[in-house]
Coordinates of C-alpha atoms (C1' of nucleotides) in Angstrom, one line a residue:
Chain A
M1 CA 0.0 0.0 0.0
A2 CA 1.2 3.5 -0.9
D3 CA 0.9 5.0 2.6
E4 CA 2.7 2.0 4.0
N5 CA 5.6 2.6 1.7
Q6 CA 5.8 6.2 2.7
F7 CA 8.2 5.7 5.6
V8 CA 10.1 2.7 4.6
K9 CA 13.2 2.4 2.5
E10 CA 15.1 -0.4 1.0
I11 CA 12.5 -3.1 1.6
T12 CA 11.0 -4.4 -1.6
P13 CA 7.1 -4.2 -1.4
M14 CA 5.4 -7.6 -0.7
D15 CA 3.2 -7.6 -3.8
E16 CA 6.1 -6.7 -6.1
D17 CA 8.3 -9.7 -5.0
F18 CA 7.4 -11.6 -1.9
S19 CA 10.7 -13.5 -1.7
Q20 CA 12.7 -10.4 -2.0
W21 CA 10.5 -8.7 0.7
Y22 CA 11.2 -11.6 3.0
I23 CA 15.0 -11.5 2.5
D24 CA 15.1 -7.7 2.7
T25 CA 13.1 -7.7 6.0
I26 CA 15.4 -10.3 7.6
L27 CA 18.6 -8.5 6.6
K28 CA 17.3 -5.0 7.4
A29 CA 15.8 -6.0 10.7
E30 CA 19.1 -7.7 11.6
M31 CA 17.5 -11.0 12.4
A32 CA 20.0 -13.0 10.4
D33 CA 22.8 -12.7 7.9
Y34 CA 24.3 -15.0 5.3
S35 CA 27.4 -16.6 6.5
T36 CA 30.5 -17.7 4.6
V37 CA 29.2 -21.2 4.7
R38 CA 26.9 -22.1 1.9
G39 CA 23.3 -22.4 3.0
C40 CA 24.0 -21.5 6.6
I41 CA 22.8 -18.4 8.2
V42 CA 24.0 -16.5 11.3
F43 CA 21.3 -15.9 13.8
R44 CA 22.0 -12.3 14.8
P45 CA 21.1 -11.2 18.4
Y46 CA 17.7 -9.8 17.4
G47 CA 16.7 -13.0 15.6
Y48 CA 18.2 -15.3 18.2
A49 CA 16.3 -13.4 21.0
I50 CA 13.0 -14.4 19.3
W51 CA 14.2 -18.0 19.3
E52 CA 15.1 -17.8 23.0
N53 CA 11.6 -16.4 23.8
M54 CA 10.1 -19.3 21.8
Q55 CA 12.3 -21.8 23.6
H56 CA 11.3 -20.5 27.0
L57 CA 7.6 -20.6 26.3
L58 CA 7.7 -24.1 24.7
D59 CA 10.1 -25.6 27.2
K60 CA 7.7 -24.5 29.9
R61 CA 4.9 -26.5 28.1
F62 CA 7.1 -29.5 27.7
K63 CA 8.0 -29.5 31.4
E64 CA 4.3 -29.1 32.3
T65 CA 3.5 -32.2 30.3
G66 CA 6.1 -34.3 32.1
H67 CA 9.1 -34.1 29.7
K68 CA 12.7 -33.7 30.6
N69 CA 15.6 -32.3 28.6
A70 CA 18.7 -34.3 27.7
Y71 CA 21.4 -34.1 25.1
F72 CA 22.6 -36.7 22.7
P73 CA 25.7 -36.7 20.4
L74 CA 25.9 -34.7 17.2
F75 CA 27.5 -37.6 15.4
I76 CA 25.7 -40.8 14.4
P77 CA 27.7 -43.9 13.3
E78 CA 26.7 -44.9 9.8
S79 CA 25.6 -48.4 10.9
L80 CA 23.1 -46.9 13.3
L81 CA 21.6 -44.5 10.8
Q82 CA 21.1 -47.4 8.4
K83 CA 19.2 -49.7 10.7
E84 CA 15.7 -48.5 9.8
A85 CA 15.3 -48.8 6.0
E86 CA 12.6 -46.2 5.3
H87 CA 14.4 -43.8 7.6
V88 CA 17.7 -44.0 5.8
E89 CA 16.1 -43.8 2.4
G90 CA 14.4 -40.6 3.5
F91 CA 17.4 -38.9 4.9
A92 CA 20.4 -40.3 3.0
P93 CA 20.4 -37.7 0.2
E94 CA 20.9 -34.9 2.6
V95 CA 23.3 -36.3 5.2
A96 CA 26.7 -34.6 5.8
W97 CA 29.4 -37.1 6.6
V98 CA 32.5 -36.9 8.8
T99 CA 35.2 -39.1 7.2
H100 CA 38.4 -38.0 9.0
G101 CA 39.6 -37.3 12.5
G102 CA 42.6 -35.0 11.9
S103 CA 44.4 -36.7 9.1
D104 CA 43.3 -40.3 9.9
E105 CA 40.4 -41.8 8.0
L106 CA 37.7 -43.1 10.3
A107 CA 37.0 -46.8 10.3
E108 CA 33.3 -45.9 10.2
R109 CA 31.9 -42.7 8.8
L110 CA 29.9 -40.5 11.1
A111 CA 26.8 -38.8 10.1
V112 CA 26.2 -35.3 11.4
R113 CA 22.7 -35.8 12.7
P114 CA 19.8 -34.9 10.4
T115 CA 17.5 -36.0 13.2
S116 CA 18.2 -38.1 16.3
E117 CA 15.8 -41.0 16.3
T118 CA 18.6 -43.6 15.7
I119 CA 21.1 -42.4 18.2
I120 CA 18.4 -42.0 20.8
C121 CA 16.9 -45.4 20.1
S122 CA 20.3 -47.0 20.5
M123 CA 20.3 -45.6 24.1
Y124 CA 16.7 -46.4 24.9
S125 CA 17.4 -50.1 24.2
K126 CA 20.0 -49.9 27.0
W127 CA 17.8 -48.0 29.4
I128 CA 14.4 -49.7 29.0
K129 CA 14.1 -53.1 30.6
S130 CA 10.8 -53.1 32.5
W131 CA 7.3 -51.7 32.1
R132 CA 8.3 -49.7 35.2
D133 CA 10.8 -47.8 33.1
L134 CA 8.0 -46.4 30.9
P135 CA 7.1 -44.0 29.7
V136 CA 10.4 -42.3 28.7
L137 CA 9.7 -38.7 28.0
I138 CA 12.7 -36.8 26.7
N139 CA 13.2 -33.7 24.7
Q140 CA 16.4 -32.3 23.2
W141 CA 17.2 -28.8 22.1
A142 CA 19.8 -29.1 19.4
N143 CA 21.1 -28.2 15.9
V144 CA 20.7 -30.6 13.0
V145 CA 22.3 -30.6 9.6
R146 CA 20.6 -31.4 6.3
W147 CA 22.5 -30.8 3.1
E148 CA 19.8 -29.0 1.3
K149 CA 19.9 -28.3 -2.4
S150 CA 18.3 -24.9 -2.1
T151 CA 18.1 -22.9 1.0
R152 CA 16.3 -19.9 2.3
P153 CA 16.8 -18.1 5.7
F154 CA 14.9 -19.7 8.6
L155 CA 12.7 -21.8 6.2
R156 CA 15.4 -24.2 5.0
T157 CA 19.0 -23.9 5.9
S158 CA 21.8 -26.5 5.9
E159 CA 22.1 -26.3 9.7
F160 CA 19.1 -25.3 11.8
L161 CA 18.0 -25.2 15.4
W162 CA 15.1 -27.2 16.8
Q163 CA 13.8 -29.3 19.6
E164 CA 13.0 -32.9 19.1
G165 CA 11.0 -34.9 21.6
H166 CA 11.5 -38.7 21.7
T167 CA 9.2 -40.8 23.9
A168 CA 8.7 -44.5 24.5
H169 CA 5.5 -46.0 25.8
R170 CA 4.1 -49.3 26.9
T171 CA 1.0 -49.4 24.6
E172 CA 0.0 -48.2 21.3
E173 CA -2.8 -46.2 22.8
D174 CA -0.3 -44.4 25.1
A175 CA 1.9 -43.5 22.1
E176 CA -1.0 -42.2 20.1
E177 CA -2.2 -40.2 23.1
E178 CA 1.3 -38.7 23.5
T179 CA 1.5 -37.9 19.8
L180 CA -1.8 -36.0 19.8
K181 CA -1.0 -34.4 23.1
M182 CA 2.2 -32.8 21.8
L183 CA 0.4 -31.7 18.6
E184 CA -2.0 -29.9 20.8
V185 CA 0.9 -28.4 22.7
Y186 CA 2.2 -27.1 19.4
R187 CA -1.1 -25.7 18.3
D188 CA -1.6 -23.9 21.6
F189 CA 1.9 -22.5 21.5
V190 CA 1.8 -21.3 17.9
E191 CA -1.6 -19.8 18.2
T192 CA -1.3 -18.3 21.7
E193 CA 2.3 -17.1 21.7
L194 CA 3.0 -16.5 18.0
A195 CA -0.5 -15.5 17.0
I196 CA -0.4 -17.8 14.0
P197 CA -3.6 -19.7 13.3
V198 CA -3.0 -23.3 12.2
I199 CA -5.0 -26.3 11.0
K200 CA -4.4 -29.6 12.8
G201 CA -4.5 -32.7 10.9
R202 CA -2.8 -35.9 9.7
K203 CA -0.3 -36.3 6.9
T204 CA -0.9 -38.7 4.0
E205 CA 1.3 -41.7 3.4
N206 CA 3.3 -39.8 0.9
E207 CA 3.9 -36.9 3.2
K208 CA 4.6 -38.6 6.4
F209 CA 8.0 -38.8 8.2
A210 CA 10.4 -41.4 7.0
G211 CA 10.0 -44.3 9.4
A212 CA 6.8 -43.2 11.1
L213 CA 3.5 -45.0 11.4
R214 CA 1.5 -41.8 11.3
T215 CA 2.5 -38.2 11.1
Y216 CA 0.4 -35.3 12.4
T217 CA 0.9 -31.7 11.5
I218 CA -0.1 -28.1 12.2
E219 CA -0.3 -26.1 8.9
A220 CA -0.1 -22.4 8.7
L221 CA -0.8 -20.1 5.8
M222 CA 1.7 -17.4 4.8
K223 CA 0.8 -14.0 3.3
D224 CA 1.8 -15.1 -0.2
G225 CA -0.8 -17.9 -0.1
K226 CA 1.7 -20.7 0.5
A227 CA 1.3 -23.2 3.3
L228 CA 4.0 -23.8 5.9
Q229 CA 4.3 -26.8 8.1
A230 CA 4.7 -25.2 11.5
G231 CA 5.2 -28.4 13.6
T232 CA 5.0 -32.1 13.4
S233 CA 4.3 -35.0 15.7
H234 CA 4.9 -38.6 14.7
N235 CA 3.6 -41.8 16.0
L236 CA 6.6 -44.1 15.2
G237 CA 4.8 -47.3 16.1
Q238 CA 7.2 -50.1 16.7
H239 CA 9.4 -49.6 13.6
F240 CA 12.4 -48.3 15.5
A241 CA 11.8 -50.4 18.6
R242 CA 12.1 -53.5 16.4
V243 CA 15.3 -52.6 14.6
F244 CA 16.9 -51.1 17.7
D245 CA 15.6 -53.9 19.9
I246 CA 13.9 -51.8 22.6
Q247 CA 12.1 -54.4 24.6
F248 CA 10.6 -54.5 28.1
L249 CA 9.2 -57.1 30.3
D250 CA 5.5 -56.3 30.8
T251 CA 3.3 -57.0 33.8
D252 CA 2.1 -60.2 32.2
G253 CA 5.6 -61.5 31.9
Q254 CA 5.8 -61.0 28.2
L255 CA 8.7 -59.4 26.4
K256 CA 7.3 -56.5 24.3
Y257 CA 8.5 -53.8 22.0
V258 CA 7.9 -50.2 23.1
W259 CA 5.7 -47.8 21.1
Q260 CA 7.4 -44.6 20.3
T261 CA 6.8 -41.0 19.3
S262 CA 8.9 -38.1 18.1
W263 CA 7.9 -34.5 17.6
G264 CA 9.6 -31.2 16.7
V265 CA 9.5 -27.6 15.8
S266 CA 12.3 -25.6 14.4
T267 CA 13.7 -22.1 13.8
R268 CA 11.5 -22.2 10.8
L269 CA 8.8 -20.8 13.1
I270 CA 10.7 -17.5 12.9
G271 CA 10.1 -17.6 9.1
A272 CA 6.4 -18.3 9.8
L273 CA 6.3 -15.3 12.2
I274 CA 7.7 -13.0 9.5
M275 CA 5.5 -14.2 6.7
T276 CA 2.3 -14.3 8.8
H277 CA 2.5 -10.9 10.3
G278 CA 4.9 -8.8 8.3
D279 CA 4.0 -5.9 6.1
N280 CA 5.6 -3.4 3.7
R281 CA 7.3 -1.6 6.6
G282 CA 9.0 -4.8 7.7
L283 CA 8.5 -7.1 10.7
K284 CA 5.5 -7.1 12.9
L285 CA 6.1 -9.1 16.0
P286 CA 3.5 -10.5 18.5
P287 CA 4.2 -9.0 21.9
R288 CA 4.6 -12.5 23.6
V289 CA 7.8 -13.2 21.7
A290 CA 9.0 -9.8 20.6
P291 CA 12.6 -9.2 22.0
I292 CA 11.6 -5.6 22.6
Q293 CA 7.9 -5.1 23.5
A294 CA 8.1 -1.3 23.8
I295 CA 10.7 1.1 22.6
I296 CA 11.1 4.5 24.3
I297 CA 12.2 7.3 22.0
P298 CA 13.0 10.6 23.6
I299 CA 12.5 13.7 21.5
P300 CA 15.1 16.1 23.0
G301 CA 13.8 19.5 21.8
Q302 CA 15.2 22.6 23.6
D303 CA 15.3 21.2 27.1
S304 CA 16.9 17.8 26.3
E305 CA 18.2 17.2 29.9
S306 CA 14.7 17.0 31.4
V307 CA 13.4 14.8 28.6
Y308 CA 16.3 12.4 28.9
A309 CA 15.9 12.3 32.7
R310 CA 12.2 11.5 32.4
A311 CA 12.7 8.9 29.7
K312 CA 15.3 7.1 31.9
K313 CA 12.9 7.2 34.8
L314 CA 10.1 5.7 32.8
A315 CA 12.3 3.0 31.4
G316 CA 13.4 2.1 34.9
S317 CA 9.9 1.9 36.1
L318 CA 8.8 -0.4 33.2
K319 CA 11.7 -2.7 33.0
D320 CA 10.5 -5.1 35.7
R321 CA 7.2 -5.9 33.9
Y322 CA 8.1 -5.5 30.2
R323 CA 10.9 -5.9 27.8
V324 CA 11.5 -2.2 27.3
E325 CA 14.4 -0.4 25.7
L326 CA 15.3 3.2 25.7
D327 CA 17.0 4.5 22.6
M328 CA 19.2 7.4 23.8
S329 CA 21.5 7.5 20.8
D330 CA 22.1 11.0 19.8
E331 CA 23.3 10.5 16.2
K332 CA 19.9 9.4 14.9
T333 CA 16.8 11.6 14.7
P334 CA 13.5 10.6 16.2
G335 CA 12.0 10.1 12.8
W336 CA 14.8 7.7 11.8
K337 CA 14.2 5.7 15.0
F338 CA 10.4 5.6 14.4
N339 CA 11.0 3.8 11.1
E340 CA 13.8 1.7 12.4
Y341 CA 11.8 0.1 15.2
E342 CA 8.7 -0.2 13.1
M343 CA 10.8 -2.2 10.6
K344 CA 12.0 -4.3 13.5
G345 CA 8.4 -5.1 14.4
V346 CA 8.4 -3.6 17.9
P347 CA 4.8 -3.8 19.0
L348 CA 4.6 -0.5 20.9
R349 CA 6.5 2.8 20.7
I350 CA 6.6 5.3 23.5
E351 CA 7.5 8.8 22.5
I352 CA 8.4 11.4 25.1
G353 CA 9.2 15.0 24.3
P354 CA 9.2 18.4 25.9
R355 CA 5.4 18.7 25.6
D356 CA 4.9 15.3 27.3
V357 CA 7.3 16.1 30.1
K358 CA 5.3 19.3 30.8
N359 CA 1.9 17.5 30.7
N360 CA 3.0 14.3 32.5
Q361 CA 2.1 12.2 29.5
V362 CA 3.6 10.1 26.7
V363 CA 2.6 9.4 23.1
L364 CA 1.9 5.7 22.5
V365 CA 1.9 4.2 19.0
R366 CA 0.8 0.7 18.1
R367 CA 2.7 -1.2 15.4
D368 CA -0.2 -3.3 14.4
T369 CA -2.7 -0.5 13.7
G370 CA -0.6 2.6 13.7
E371 CA -3.0 4.1 16.2
K372 CA -1.5 7.0 18.2
M373 CA -2.7 7.9 21.7
I374 CA -1.8 10.2 24.5
V375 CA -1.5 8.5 27.9
S376 CA -0.8 9.8 31.4
Q377 CA 2.6 8.8 32.8
D378 CA 0.8 7.8 36.0
D379 CA -1.0 4.7 34.6
L380 CA 1.5 4.0 31.8
S381 CA 2.5 0.5 33.1
T382 CA -1.1 -0.7 33.3
K383 CA -2.0 0.8 30.0
I384 CA 1.0 -0.9 28.3
G385 CA 0.0 -4.3 29.7
E386 CA -3.5 -3.8 28.2
L387 CA -2.2 -2.7 24.9
L388 CA 0.2 -5.5 24.5
E389 CA -2.6 -8.0 25.2
D390 CA -4.8 -6.3 22.7
I391 CA -2.1 -6.2 20.1
Q392 CA -1.5 -9.9 20.6
R393 CA -5.2 -10.6 20.3
N394 CA -5.6 -8.4 17.3
M395 CA -2.7 -9.9 15.4
F396 CA -4.2 -13.3 15.8
A397 CA -7.6 -12.1 14.7
Q398 CA -6.1 -10.5 11.6
A399 CA -4.1 -13.6 10.7
K400 CA -7.2 -15.8 11.3
T401 CA -9.3 -13.6 9.0
F402 CA -6.6 -13.9 6.3
V403 CA -6.7 -17.7 6.5
E404 CA -10.5 -17.7 6.2
K405 CA -10.4 -15.3 3.3
N406 CA -7.8 -17.5 1.6
T407 CA -9.5 -20.8 2.1
S408 CA -11.7 -22.0 -0.7
V409 CA -13.6 -25.1 -1.7
A410 CA -13.2 -26.8 -5.0
K411 CA -15.9 -29.1 -6.3
S412 CA -14.3 -29.8 -9.7
F413 CA -10.8 -30.2 -10.9
D414 CA -11.2 -27.0 -13.0
E415 CA -12.3 -25.1 -9.9
F416 CA -9.4 -26.7 -8.1
Q417 CA -6.7 -25.7 -10.6
N418 CA -8.2 -22.2 -10.8
A419 CA -8.1 -21.8 -7.1
I420 CA -4.5 -22.9 -6.7
E421 CA -3.4 -20.9 -9.7
S422 CA -5.2 -17.6 -9.0
K423 CA -6.1 -17.4 -5.4
R424 CA -3.5 -19.6 -3.8
G425 CA -4.3 -20.3 -0.2
F426 CA -5.8 -23.4 1.3
V427 CA -8.1 -25.3 -1.0
K428 CA -10.5 -27.9 0.5
A429 CA -11.5 -30.7 -1.8
N430 CA -12.8 -34.3 -1.7
W431 CA -10.2 -37.0 -2.2
C432 CA -10.5 -40.7 -3.0
G433 CA -7.6 -41.6 -0.8
S434 CA -5.3 -42.9 -3.5
S435 CA -1.7 -42.0 -3.8
E436 CA -2.1 -41.9 -7.6
C437 CA -4.5 -39.0 -7.5
E438 CA -2.5 -37.2 -4.8
L439 CA 0.7 -37.4 -7.0
A440 CA -1.1 -36.6 -10.2
I441 CA -2.6 -33.4 -8.6
K442 CA 0.9 -32.5 -7.4
E443 CA 2.3 -33.0 -10.9
K444 CA -0.4 -30.9 -12.5
T445 CA -0.8 -28.1 -10.0
M446 CA 2.3 -28.2 -7.6
A447 CA -0.2 -28.4 -4.8
T448 CA 0.1 -31.1 -2.1
I449 CA -2.2 -32.4 0.5
R450 CA -1.2 -30.4 3.5
C451 CA -3.2 -32.5 5.8
I452 CA -6.4 -34.5 6.4
P453 CA -7.9 -32.1 8.9
F454 CA -9.3 -33.3 12.2
E455 CA -12.3 -31.2 11.7
D456 CA -14.6 -30.9 8.7
N457 CA -13.1 -33.9 6.9
E458 CA -16.3 -35.7 5.9
P459 CA -16.5 -36.0 2.1
D460 CA -19.5 -34.3 0.4
G461 CA -18.9 -35.3 -3.2
E462 CA -16.6 -37.2 -5.5
C463 CA -12.8 -37.1 -5.6
V464 CA -11.8 -33.8 -7.1
H465 CA -9.3 -35.5 -9.5
C466 CA -10.6 -39.0 -10.5
G467 CA -14.3 -38.5 -9.8
G468 CA -14.3 -41.7 -7.8
K469 CA -15.7 -42.2 -4.3
A470 CA -14.2 -39.8 -1.9
S471 CA -12.9 -41.0 1.4
K472 CA -12.0 -37.7 3.0
K473 CA -12.2 -34.0 2.5
V474 CA -8.6 -32.7 2.7
I475 CA -6.7 -29.5 2.5
F476 CA -4.4 -28.8 -0.4
A477 CA -2.0 -25.9 -1.0
R478 CA 1.3 -25.1 -2.5
S479 CA 3.8 -25.1 0.2
Y480 CA 7.3 -24.1 1.4
Chain B
rC1 C1' 20.6 -31.8 -9.9
rG2 C1' 18.4 -28.4 -14.0
rG3 C1' 17.4 -23.0 -15.3
rG4 C1' 18.8 -17.8 -14.3
rG5 C1' 21.9 -14.0 -12.1
rC6 C1' 26.0 -11.9 -9.6
rG7 C1' 31.4 -11.4 -7.7
rU8 C1' 34.8 -3.7 -8.0
rA9 C1' 35.4 0.3 -0.6
rG10 C1' 31.5 -2.1 5.2
rC11 C1' 26.6 -2.1 2.0
rG12 C1' 24.3 -0.9 -2.9
rC13 C1' 26.2 0.1 -7.5
rA14 C1' 28.8 2.7 -12.0
rG15 C1' 33.1 2.0 -14.8
rU16 C1' 32.2 3.9 -22.6
rU17 C1' 36.6 2.1 -28.3
rG18 C1' 41.6 -1.7 -23.2
rG19 C1' 45.3 3.8 -20.7
rU20 C1' 46.6 2.6 -13.8
rA21 C1' 39.2 3.3 -10.0
rG22 C1' 34.5 6.4 -9.1
rC23 C1' 29.3 7.6 -7.1
rG24 C1' 25.5 7.1 -3.2
rC25 C1' 24.7 5.3 1.6
rG26 C1' 27.3 4.0 5.8
rC27 C1' 31.8 4.9 8.9
rG28 C1' 35.6 8.7 11.9
rU29 C1' 36.2 13.9 13.7
rG30 C1' 34.1 19.0 14.8
rG31 C1' 29.7 21.8 14.9
rU32 C1' 24.5 23.0 14.2
rU33 C1' 20.0 19.9 14.7
rU34 C1' 16.0 16.5 16.6
rG35 C1' 7.4 15.4 17.3
rG36 C1' 8.1 10.6 10.7
rG37 C1' 14.7 8.2 7.7
rA38 C1' 18.5 16.3 9.4
rC39 C1' 22.5 19.5 7.6
rC40 C1' 27.5 21.8 7.0
rA41 C1' 32.7 21.1 7.1
rU42 C1' 36.5 17.6 7.0
rG43 C1' 38.7 12.7 6.8
rA44 C1' 39.7 7.3 6.5
rG45 C1' 38.7 3.4 3.5
rG46 C1' 40.6 -0.9 -2.8
rC47 C1' 45.0 -7.9 -4.3
rC48 C1' 38.5 -5.0 -9.1
rG49 C1' 36.6 -13.4 -6.4
rU50 C1' 40.8 -16.5 -8.3
rG51 C1' 44.5 -18.9 -11.8
rG52 C1' 46.3 -18.5 -16.5
rG53 C1' 46.4 -16.2 -21.5
rU54 C1' 46.4 -11.9 -25.3
rU55 C1' 48.8 -6.9 -25.0
rC56 C1' 53.5 -1.8 -24.4
rA57 C1' 49.2 -1.6 -21.2
rA58 C1' 43.5 -5.7 -18.5
rG59 C1' 38.3 -4.1 -13.7
rU60 C1' 37.5 -4.1 -19.1
rC61 C1' 39.1 -9.0 -24.1
rC62 C1' 39.8 -14.9 -24.1
rC63 C1' 40.0 -19.7 -21.3
rG64 C1' 39.6 -22.3 -16.8
rC65 C1' 38.4 -22.5 -11.6
rC66 C1' 35.9 -21.0 -7.1
rG67 C1' 32.1 -18.8 -4.4
rC68 C1' 27.3 -16.9 -3.4
rC69 C1' 22.2 -15.6 -4.5
rC70 C1' 17.4 -16.5 -6.9
rC71 C1' 13.7 -19.8 -9.4
rG72 C1' 12.4 -25.1 -10.0
rA73 C1' 12.6 -30.9 -8.6
rC74 C1' 13.5 -33.1 -3.1
rC75 C1' 12.8 -32.0 2.1
rA76 C1' 11.1 -29.2 8.5

RNA sequence: CGGGGCGUAGCGCAGUUGGUAGCGCGCGUGGUUUGGGACCAUGAGGCCGUGGGUUCAAGUCCCGCCGCCCCGACCA
């Protein structure tokens, strides 16, 4: 929009080139930078702080649901990685290998973990002997490496940060319950803290995790109309238990294999945050995870001393309750700072100038709506709390509306192609359940089944592709 | 792995028929400013990605190599 562009420089408008907008925003907001290593980015302090906030909020949820953190090695011996056939096949093309220690060639190559199922399972087989040892509920915060052919900051990089939960259970029901429980933890986290609406559902056979029995997902919709998988939770069944020999003696005296799950979210969520909320001025961060929730900008005027003094006092009084920063730098003008912090997505700006000092007030400006208001310094703290809550709420509501507006229903394949081509977004359609139709649709339209949603999945017509009997109504989209 | 693009100051770029490197921003210093990206003065900053070739002379022409980015296929 024209008036949105008025203040911003050096960020390509979204509708001109969305990819470029995304990159510009990341670099200009100093979230990340390209490194000297191909496909690897540096998380700069501002970007890393968002990840830390996410970690904190998620970790709390993991602990509340009974999980404990641990840490497993970065390296996985080749023989371990190869034990589960489907798993190796899925990951082999993108594994980075360590072949030498110093100048000596290793007897066995070591994979730099692309995911940790195998190394963790090898330990679980040692630790689990009795039904009394179950469930095992472990999470790991780690980096993983996948040698990707094409990369993109936060969304797909050769090395990325994530958490991976790995649990082992006594029964199939327990494992399924855990899988769904963690999916719900993700949904709640992403919607509540990141203000990103998602659709919960199950992945098709084609789209499921290599080695899993069933894969569940939460799918988000970005502003360019492409879907992004925001989190996954897998019921691994007994696939890994059998190849890694994780057995326990049950109450009935029988030796049984455990039922396992794994689940993860990654720094890709930062990308989701950018592309769900951002606009032509740059980032727009939800208050719950914003590194700076409110920025105080003094406007010095004639009597700069009293303005600075008051600004410092305000900052001091707000620091305990909010992530507040005061920008006292003298070499930038207030106008420059306004733009800078808007670009960085700071939810709330607090301006204080000579007029405000005199009237015991401040000027507050919301990043989400641009609304300006004059507030007394006396009840500033309370007011900020209310506003941050309201901004969080409003950002979720706006994103929700966007998803609704960009979700369509296709009754015929013509309608389907047209929707994917012109409107993008989520397209709901009936599906016969065959892999052939799924792949043919992908071939023709580049759209994939994002998930079989938990809600509203009853077919109400024939398969959108083959015209045969539909088994489910599913959600299609082009995706990242 | 296919298609495209780019390597010249920290960043973004210009560099004509080959003649020894320039602009904007940023950065340093001094001053004036400051309610939506201020201004003046004055400075610093270069193995022109890399190796070879042609030439009296190469940022520029030729050949090779390396790197990165973007768009696809594959994947979180």
